Every structure is written in structure tokens, then in C-alpha cells.
Short mmCIF file of C-alpha atoms in Angstrom, two decimals:
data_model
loop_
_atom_site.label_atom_id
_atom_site.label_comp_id
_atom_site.label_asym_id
_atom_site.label_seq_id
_atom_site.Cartn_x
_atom_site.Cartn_y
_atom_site.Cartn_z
CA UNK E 1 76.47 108.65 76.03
CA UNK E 2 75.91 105.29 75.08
CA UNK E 3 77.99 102.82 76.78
CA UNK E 4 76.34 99.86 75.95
CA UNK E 5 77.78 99.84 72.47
CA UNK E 6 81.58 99.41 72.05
CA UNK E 7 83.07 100.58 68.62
CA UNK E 8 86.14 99.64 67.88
CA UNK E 9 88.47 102.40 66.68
CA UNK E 10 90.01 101.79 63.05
CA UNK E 11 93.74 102.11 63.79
CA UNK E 12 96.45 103.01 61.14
CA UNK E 13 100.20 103.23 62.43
CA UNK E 14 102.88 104.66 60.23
CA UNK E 15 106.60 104.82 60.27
CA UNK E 16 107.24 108.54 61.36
CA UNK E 17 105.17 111.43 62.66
CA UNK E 18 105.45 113.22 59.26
CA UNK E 19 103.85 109.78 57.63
CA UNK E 20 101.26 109.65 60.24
CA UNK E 21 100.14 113.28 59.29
CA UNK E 22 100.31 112.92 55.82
CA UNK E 23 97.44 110.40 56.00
CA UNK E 24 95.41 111.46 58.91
CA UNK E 25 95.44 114.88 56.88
CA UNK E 26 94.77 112.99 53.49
CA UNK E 27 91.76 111.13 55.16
CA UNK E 28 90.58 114.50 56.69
CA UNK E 29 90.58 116.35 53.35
CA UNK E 30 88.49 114.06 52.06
CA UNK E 31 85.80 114.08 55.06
CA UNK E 32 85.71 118.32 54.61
CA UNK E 33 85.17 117.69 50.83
CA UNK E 34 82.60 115.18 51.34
CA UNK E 35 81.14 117.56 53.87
CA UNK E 36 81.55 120.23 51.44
CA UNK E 37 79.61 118.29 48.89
CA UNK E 38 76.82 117.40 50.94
CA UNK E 39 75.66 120.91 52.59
CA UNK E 40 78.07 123.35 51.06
CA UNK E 41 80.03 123.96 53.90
CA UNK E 42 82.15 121.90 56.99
CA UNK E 43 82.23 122.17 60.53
CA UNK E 44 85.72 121.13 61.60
CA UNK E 45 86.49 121.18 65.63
CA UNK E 46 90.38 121.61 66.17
CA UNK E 47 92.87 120.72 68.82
CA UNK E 48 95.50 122.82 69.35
CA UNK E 49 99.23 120.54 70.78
CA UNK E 50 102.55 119.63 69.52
CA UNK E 51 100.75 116.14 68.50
CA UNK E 52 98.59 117.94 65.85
CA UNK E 53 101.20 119.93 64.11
CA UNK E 54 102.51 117.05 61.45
CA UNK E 55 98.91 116.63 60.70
CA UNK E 56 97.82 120.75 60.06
CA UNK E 57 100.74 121.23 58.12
CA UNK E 58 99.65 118.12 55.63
CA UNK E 59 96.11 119.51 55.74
CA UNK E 60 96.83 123.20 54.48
CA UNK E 61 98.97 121.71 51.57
CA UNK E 62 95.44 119.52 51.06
CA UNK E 63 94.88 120.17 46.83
CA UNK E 64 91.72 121.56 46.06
CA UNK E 65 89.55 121.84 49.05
CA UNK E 66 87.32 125.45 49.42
CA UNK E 67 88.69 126.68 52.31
CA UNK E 68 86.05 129.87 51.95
CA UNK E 69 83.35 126.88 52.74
CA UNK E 70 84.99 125.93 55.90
CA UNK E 71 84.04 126.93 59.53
CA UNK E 72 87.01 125.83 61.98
CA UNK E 73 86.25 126.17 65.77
CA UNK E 74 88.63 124.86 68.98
CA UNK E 75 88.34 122.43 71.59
CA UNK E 76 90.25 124.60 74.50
CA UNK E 77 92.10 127.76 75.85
CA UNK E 78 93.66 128.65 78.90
CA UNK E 79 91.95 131.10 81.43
CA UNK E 80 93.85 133.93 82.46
CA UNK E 81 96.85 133.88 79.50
CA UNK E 82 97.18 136.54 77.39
CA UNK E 83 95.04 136.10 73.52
CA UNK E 84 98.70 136.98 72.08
CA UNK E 85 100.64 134.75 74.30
CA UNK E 86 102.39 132.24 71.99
CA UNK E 87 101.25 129.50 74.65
CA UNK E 88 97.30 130.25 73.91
CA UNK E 89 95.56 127.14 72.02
CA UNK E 90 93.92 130.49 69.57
CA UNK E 91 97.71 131.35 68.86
CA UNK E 92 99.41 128.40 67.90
CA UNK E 93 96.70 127.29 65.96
CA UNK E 94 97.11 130.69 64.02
CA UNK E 95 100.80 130.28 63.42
CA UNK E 96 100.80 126.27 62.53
CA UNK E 97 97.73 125.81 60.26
CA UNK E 98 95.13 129.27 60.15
CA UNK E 99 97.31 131.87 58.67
CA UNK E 100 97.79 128.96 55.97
CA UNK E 101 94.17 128.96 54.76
CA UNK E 102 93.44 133.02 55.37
CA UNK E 103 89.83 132.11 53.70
CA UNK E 104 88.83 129.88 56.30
CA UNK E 105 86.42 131.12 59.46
CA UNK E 106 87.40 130.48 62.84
CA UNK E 107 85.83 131.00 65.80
CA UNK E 108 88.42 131.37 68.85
CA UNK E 109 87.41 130.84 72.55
CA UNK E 110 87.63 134.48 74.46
CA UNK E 111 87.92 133.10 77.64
CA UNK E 112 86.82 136.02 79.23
CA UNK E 113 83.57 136.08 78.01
CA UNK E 114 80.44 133.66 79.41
CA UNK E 115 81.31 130.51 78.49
CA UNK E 116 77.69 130.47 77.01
CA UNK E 117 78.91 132.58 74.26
CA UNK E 118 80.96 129.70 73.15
CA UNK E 119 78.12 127.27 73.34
CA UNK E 120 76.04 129.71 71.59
CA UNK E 121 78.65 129.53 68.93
CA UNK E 122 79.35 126.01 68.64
CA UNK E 123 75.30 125.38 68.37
CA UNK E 124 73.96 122.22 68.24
CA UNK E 125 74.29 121.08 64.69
CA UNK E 126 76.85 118.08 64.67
CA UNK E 127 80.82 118.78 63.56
CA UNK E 128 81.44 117.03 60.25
CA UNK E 129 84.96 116.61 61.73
CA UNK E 130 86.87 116.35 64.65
CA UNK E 131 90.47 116.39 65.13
CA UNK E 132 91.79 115.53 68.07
CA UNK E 133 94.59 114.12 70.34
CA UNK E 134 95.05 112.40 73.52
CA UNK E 135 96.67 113.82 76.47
CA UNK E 136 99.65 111.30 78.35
CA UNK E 137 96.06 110.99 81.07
CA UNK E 138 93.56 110.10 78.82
CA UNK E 139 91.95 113.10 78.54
CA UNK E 140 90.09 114.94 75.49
CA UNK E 141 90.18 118.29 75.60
CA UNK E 142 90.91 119.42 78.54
CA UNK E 143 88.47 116.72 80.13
CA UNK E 144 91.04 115.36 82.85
CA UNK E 145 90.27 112.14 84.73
CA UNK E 146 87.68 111.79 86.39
CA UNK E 147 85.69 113.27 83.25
CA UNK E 148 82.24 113.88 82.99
CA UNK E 149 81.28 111.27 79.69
CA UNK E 150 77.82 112.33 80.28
CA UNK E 151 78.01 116.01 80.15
CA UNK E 152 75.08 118.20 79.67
CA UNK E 153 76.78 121.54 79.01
CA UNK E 154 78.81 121.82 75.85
CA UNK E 155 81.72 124.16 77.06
CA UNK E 156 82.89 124.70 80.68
CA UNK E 157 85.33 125.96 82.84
CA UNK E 158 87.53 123.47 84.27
CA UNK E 159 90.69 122.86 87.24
CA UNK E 160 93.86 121.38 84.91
CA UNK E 161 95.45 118.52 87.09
CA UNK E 162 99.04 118.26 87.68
CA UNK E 163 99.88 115.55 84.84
CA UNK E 164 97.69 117.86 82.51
CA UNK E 165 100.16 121.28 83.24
CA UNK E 166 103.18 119.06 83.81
CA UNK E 167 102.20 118.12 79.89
CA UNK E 168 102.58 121.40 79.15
CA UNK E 169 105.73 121.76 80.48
CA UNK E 170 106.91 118.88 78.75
CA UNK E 171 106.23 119.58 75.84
CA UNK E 172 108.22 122.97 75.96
CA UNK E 173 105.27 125.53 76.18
CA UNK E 174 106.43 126.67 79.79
CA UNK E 175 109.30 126.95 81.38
CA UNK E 176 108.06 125.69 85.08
CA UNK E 177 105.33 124.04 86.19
CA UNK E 178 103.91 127.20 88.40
CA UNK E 179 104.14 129.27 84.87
CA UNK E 180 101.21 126.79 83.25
CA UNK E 181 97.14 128.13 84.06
CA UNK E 182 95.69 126.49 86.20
CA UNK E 183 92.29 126.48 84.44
CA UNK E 184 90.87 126.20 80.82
CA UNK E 185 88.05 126.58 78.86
CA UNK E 186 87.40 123.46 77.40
CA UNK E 187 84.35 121.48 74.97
CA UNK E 188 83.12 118.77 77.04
CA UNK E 189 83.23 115.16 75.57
CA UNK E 190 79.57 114.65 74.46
CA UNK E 191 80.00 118.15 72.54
CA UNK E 192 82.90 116.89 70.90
CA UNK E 193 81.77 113.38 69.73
CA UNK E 194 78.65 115.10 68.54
CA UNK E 195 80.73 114.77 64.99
CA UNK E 196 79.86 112.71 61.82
CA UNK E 197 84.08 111.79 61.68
CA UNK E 198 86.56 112.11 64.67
CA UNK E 199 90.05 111.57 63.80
CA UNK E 200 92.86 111.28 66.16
CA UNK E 201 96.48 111.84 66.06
CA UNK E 202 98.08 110.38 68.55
CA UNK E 203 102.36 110.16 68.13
CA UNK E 204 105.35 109.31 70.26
CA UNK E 205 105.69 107.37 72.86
CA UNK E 206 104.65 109.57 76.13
CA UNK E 207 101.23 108.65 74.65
CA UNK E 208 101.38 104.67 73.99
CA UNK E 209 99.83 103.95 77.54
CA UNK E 210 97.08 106.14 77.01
CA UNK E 211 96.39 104.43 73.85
CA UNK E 212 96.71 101.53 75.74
CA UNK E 213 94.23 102.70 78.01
CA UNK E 214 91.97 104.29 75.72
CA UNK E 215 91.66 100.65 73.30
CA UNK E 216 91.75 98.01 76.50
CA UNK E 217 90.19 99.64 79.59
CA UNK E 218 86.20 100.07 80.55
CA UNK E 219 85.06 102.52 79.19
CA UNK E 220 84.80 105.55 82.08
CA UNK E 221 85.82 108.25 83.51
CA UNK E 222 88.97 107.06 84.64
CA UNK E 223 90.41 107.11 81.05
CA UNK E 224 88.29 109.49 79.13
CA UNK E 225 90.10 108.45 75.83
CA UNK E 226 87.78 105.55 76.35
CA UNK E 227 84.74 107.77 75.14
CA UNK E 228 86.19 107.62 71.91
CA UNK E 229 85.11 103.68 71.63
CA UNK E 230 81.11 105.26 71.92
CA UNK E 231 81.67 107.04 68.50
CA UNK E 232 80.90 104.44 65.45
CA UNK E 233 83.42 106.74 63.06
CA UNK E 234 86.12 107.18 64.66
CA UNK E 235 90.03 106.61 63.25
CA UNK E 236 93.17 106.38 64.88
CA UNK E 237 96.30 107.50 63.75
CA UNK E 238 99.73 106.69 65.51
CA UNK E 239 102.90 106.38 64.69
CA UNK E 240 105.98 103.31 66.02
CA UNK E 241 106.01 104.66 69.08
CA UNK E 242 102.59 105.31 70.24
CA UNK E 243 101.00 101.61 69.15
CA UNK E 244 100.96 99.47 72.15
CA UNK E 245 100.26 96.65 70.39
#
């Protein structure tokens, strides 16, 4: 990763959630058509949290995008949860946004096979598109401080830290803290800037330090949000409560 070069992220902020998913989805559609246009098909990395829903839902009411030409993989899953648990990254993503756009491929994590397979999967060619969020830590993924901004695998298993799970719990996935995994699958950083477009949504105000941290601090693995500042494309959508500014 480069860090001698320090893009600044082009920042949108919107009144509501809803209005901040409305045009992180418009400006999305538009990528996957462009995509679309170029080699016939798009390569769209997902993540699956509470901060992506307003965002999904605007995309799968997207007019006139070719869903059939559209490969969707995801960022993370939990080790040791059940595939039908409603808690597992593969799930929700099914319930809020896949089951919309039935003609679309997707490629879920098994986290009980190699995580090789994965990589295997993924490949090497570059996403066209990368939604993503940022955790109340920083991370991407589930790339917890300290992150690795220079990692040479592309998936891995990882240890969730306490903020991370407590997250989870916050959120309303699990009832108590012991309930959350304690480990995940997750596409390391590199993997996911290796994208032509990464687009975060980032709402509500648990999140407004790590924006904070993300747009001000050196960039490290301290805040991994920071990696986002390596990417030259990237956009950033938030809403009045998550702008620090």
C-alpha cells in the first residue's frame, strides 16, 4: 500500500439515513452500469451491517441495471455461526438486498472451508465496486486495530476485539456480548481497495469519531479507516450525525 500518497475522500452528507442511501445507491448504479458497459459484467464486493441497509434497499429499486451481468461477493462472516443463523453476514445480506435481484450471482463465504477457497474465488482481477462501512474502531471488514494495511493474503481468519463484538451487540444482532463469535472470516484491506470505485456509507453518530479518525489521523494501523485515504476513488457518504466536521 502506498502511503506516500494521501487522497482525499470526496464527502457528501445528507439530511437522513434514507437520503444518504438514496445517493450512495444512485452513484453506485451508475459505477455497475459503467462497469457493465465496459466488460459486460461487474464485480461488486458487499458489506453486510445495519449501516448498509438504507443504501441496498435504494440499490435494488436502481431502474434499469442487468442484474444477470452482476457478480456480488462479501467482505466477512462469522466462524462457527450457523449459514441460516439470521446473525450470518451471507443471511442478512439475502434478506435486505439478494432475494431483491434473484438474477444476480453471489458468492457467500463458507467459513468452514480453506479460506483459500475464498481467495480462489475472489481472484485477482480488481472489484469495479466496493461498498463498504466503517466499524465505531476504524476497522474495514473485520480488519480491527492494529490492522495489517500491507496484507499479502486476500482473505484470513481473524480474533474480533471486544469493541468489534460489543458492535454487534449494539446494534441488536445479539443479545449478550458472550453470544457474538469470537472470530471471522474476513477480506483483508489491500484485497478490498483492489477496486476501480469504493463507496462508503457511513450513518449515525456511534460512527462520527471514526470518521473523524479515518479523515484527520496518520494513516496506520491504528485507524484502519485511514487506508481508505490510499484509494484515489473513493466517496464518502454520511449523514448529520456522522460528519465531524
Amino acid at each position: 500500500m502506498t502511503l506516500g500518497i494521501d487522497h482525499a475522500p470526496q464527502i457528501s452528507t445528507h439530511p437522513t439515513r434514507a437520503a444518504l442511501g438514496q445517493a450512495a445507491a444512485a452513484w453506485a448504479a451508475e459505477r455497475i452500469r459503467q462497469a457493465i458497459e465496459r466488460t459486460s459484467n461487474a464485480r461488486v464486493m458487499l458489506a453486510a451491517a445495519p449501516s448498509q441497509a438504507a443504501t441496498l434497499t435504494a440499490l435494488a429499486g436502481e431502474p434499469d441495471l442487468d442484474w444477470s451481468r452482476v457478480e456480488f461477493f462479501h467482505m466477512d462472516e462469522y466462524v462457527g455461526l450457523a449459514p441460516e443463523a439470521p446473525q450470518a453476514f451471507g443471511t442478512w445480506l439475502h434478506q435486505n438486498f439478494l432475494n431483491k435481484v434473484p438474477q444476480a450471482t453471489f458468492h457467500r463465504i463458507d467459513p468452514e472451508s480453506a479460506v483459500a477457497h475464498y481467495e480462489q474465488v475472489m481472484g485477482d482481477e480488481p472489484f469495479d465496486i466496493v461498498l463498504l462501512g466503517l466499524g465505531v474502531n476504524g476497522h474495514l471488514a473485520f480488519n480491527d486495530p492494529p490492522a495489517d494495511l500491507d496484507d499479502p493474503r486476500s482473505a484470513k481468519v481473524v480474533a474480533l476485539d471486544e469493541t468489534s463484538r460489543r458492535q454487534q451487540v449494539d446494534e441488536g444482532h445479539f443479545a449478550r456480548l458472550s453470544d457474538v463469535p469470537t472470530h471471522a472470516v474476513t477480506v483483508t484491506i489491500p484485497r478490498l481497495l483492489n477496486a476501480r470505485d469504493v463507496i462508503a456509507s457511513v450513518p449515525g453518530a456511534p460512527k462520527r469519531q471514526a470518521v473523524q479518525d479515518t479523515l484527520t489521523r496518520p494513516i496506520g494501523p491504528d485507524h484502519p479507516g485511514t487506508a481508505l485515504r490510499t484509494h484515489p476513488r473513493v466517496r464518502l457518504f454520511l449523514d448529520v450525525e456522522s460528519d465531524p466536521r
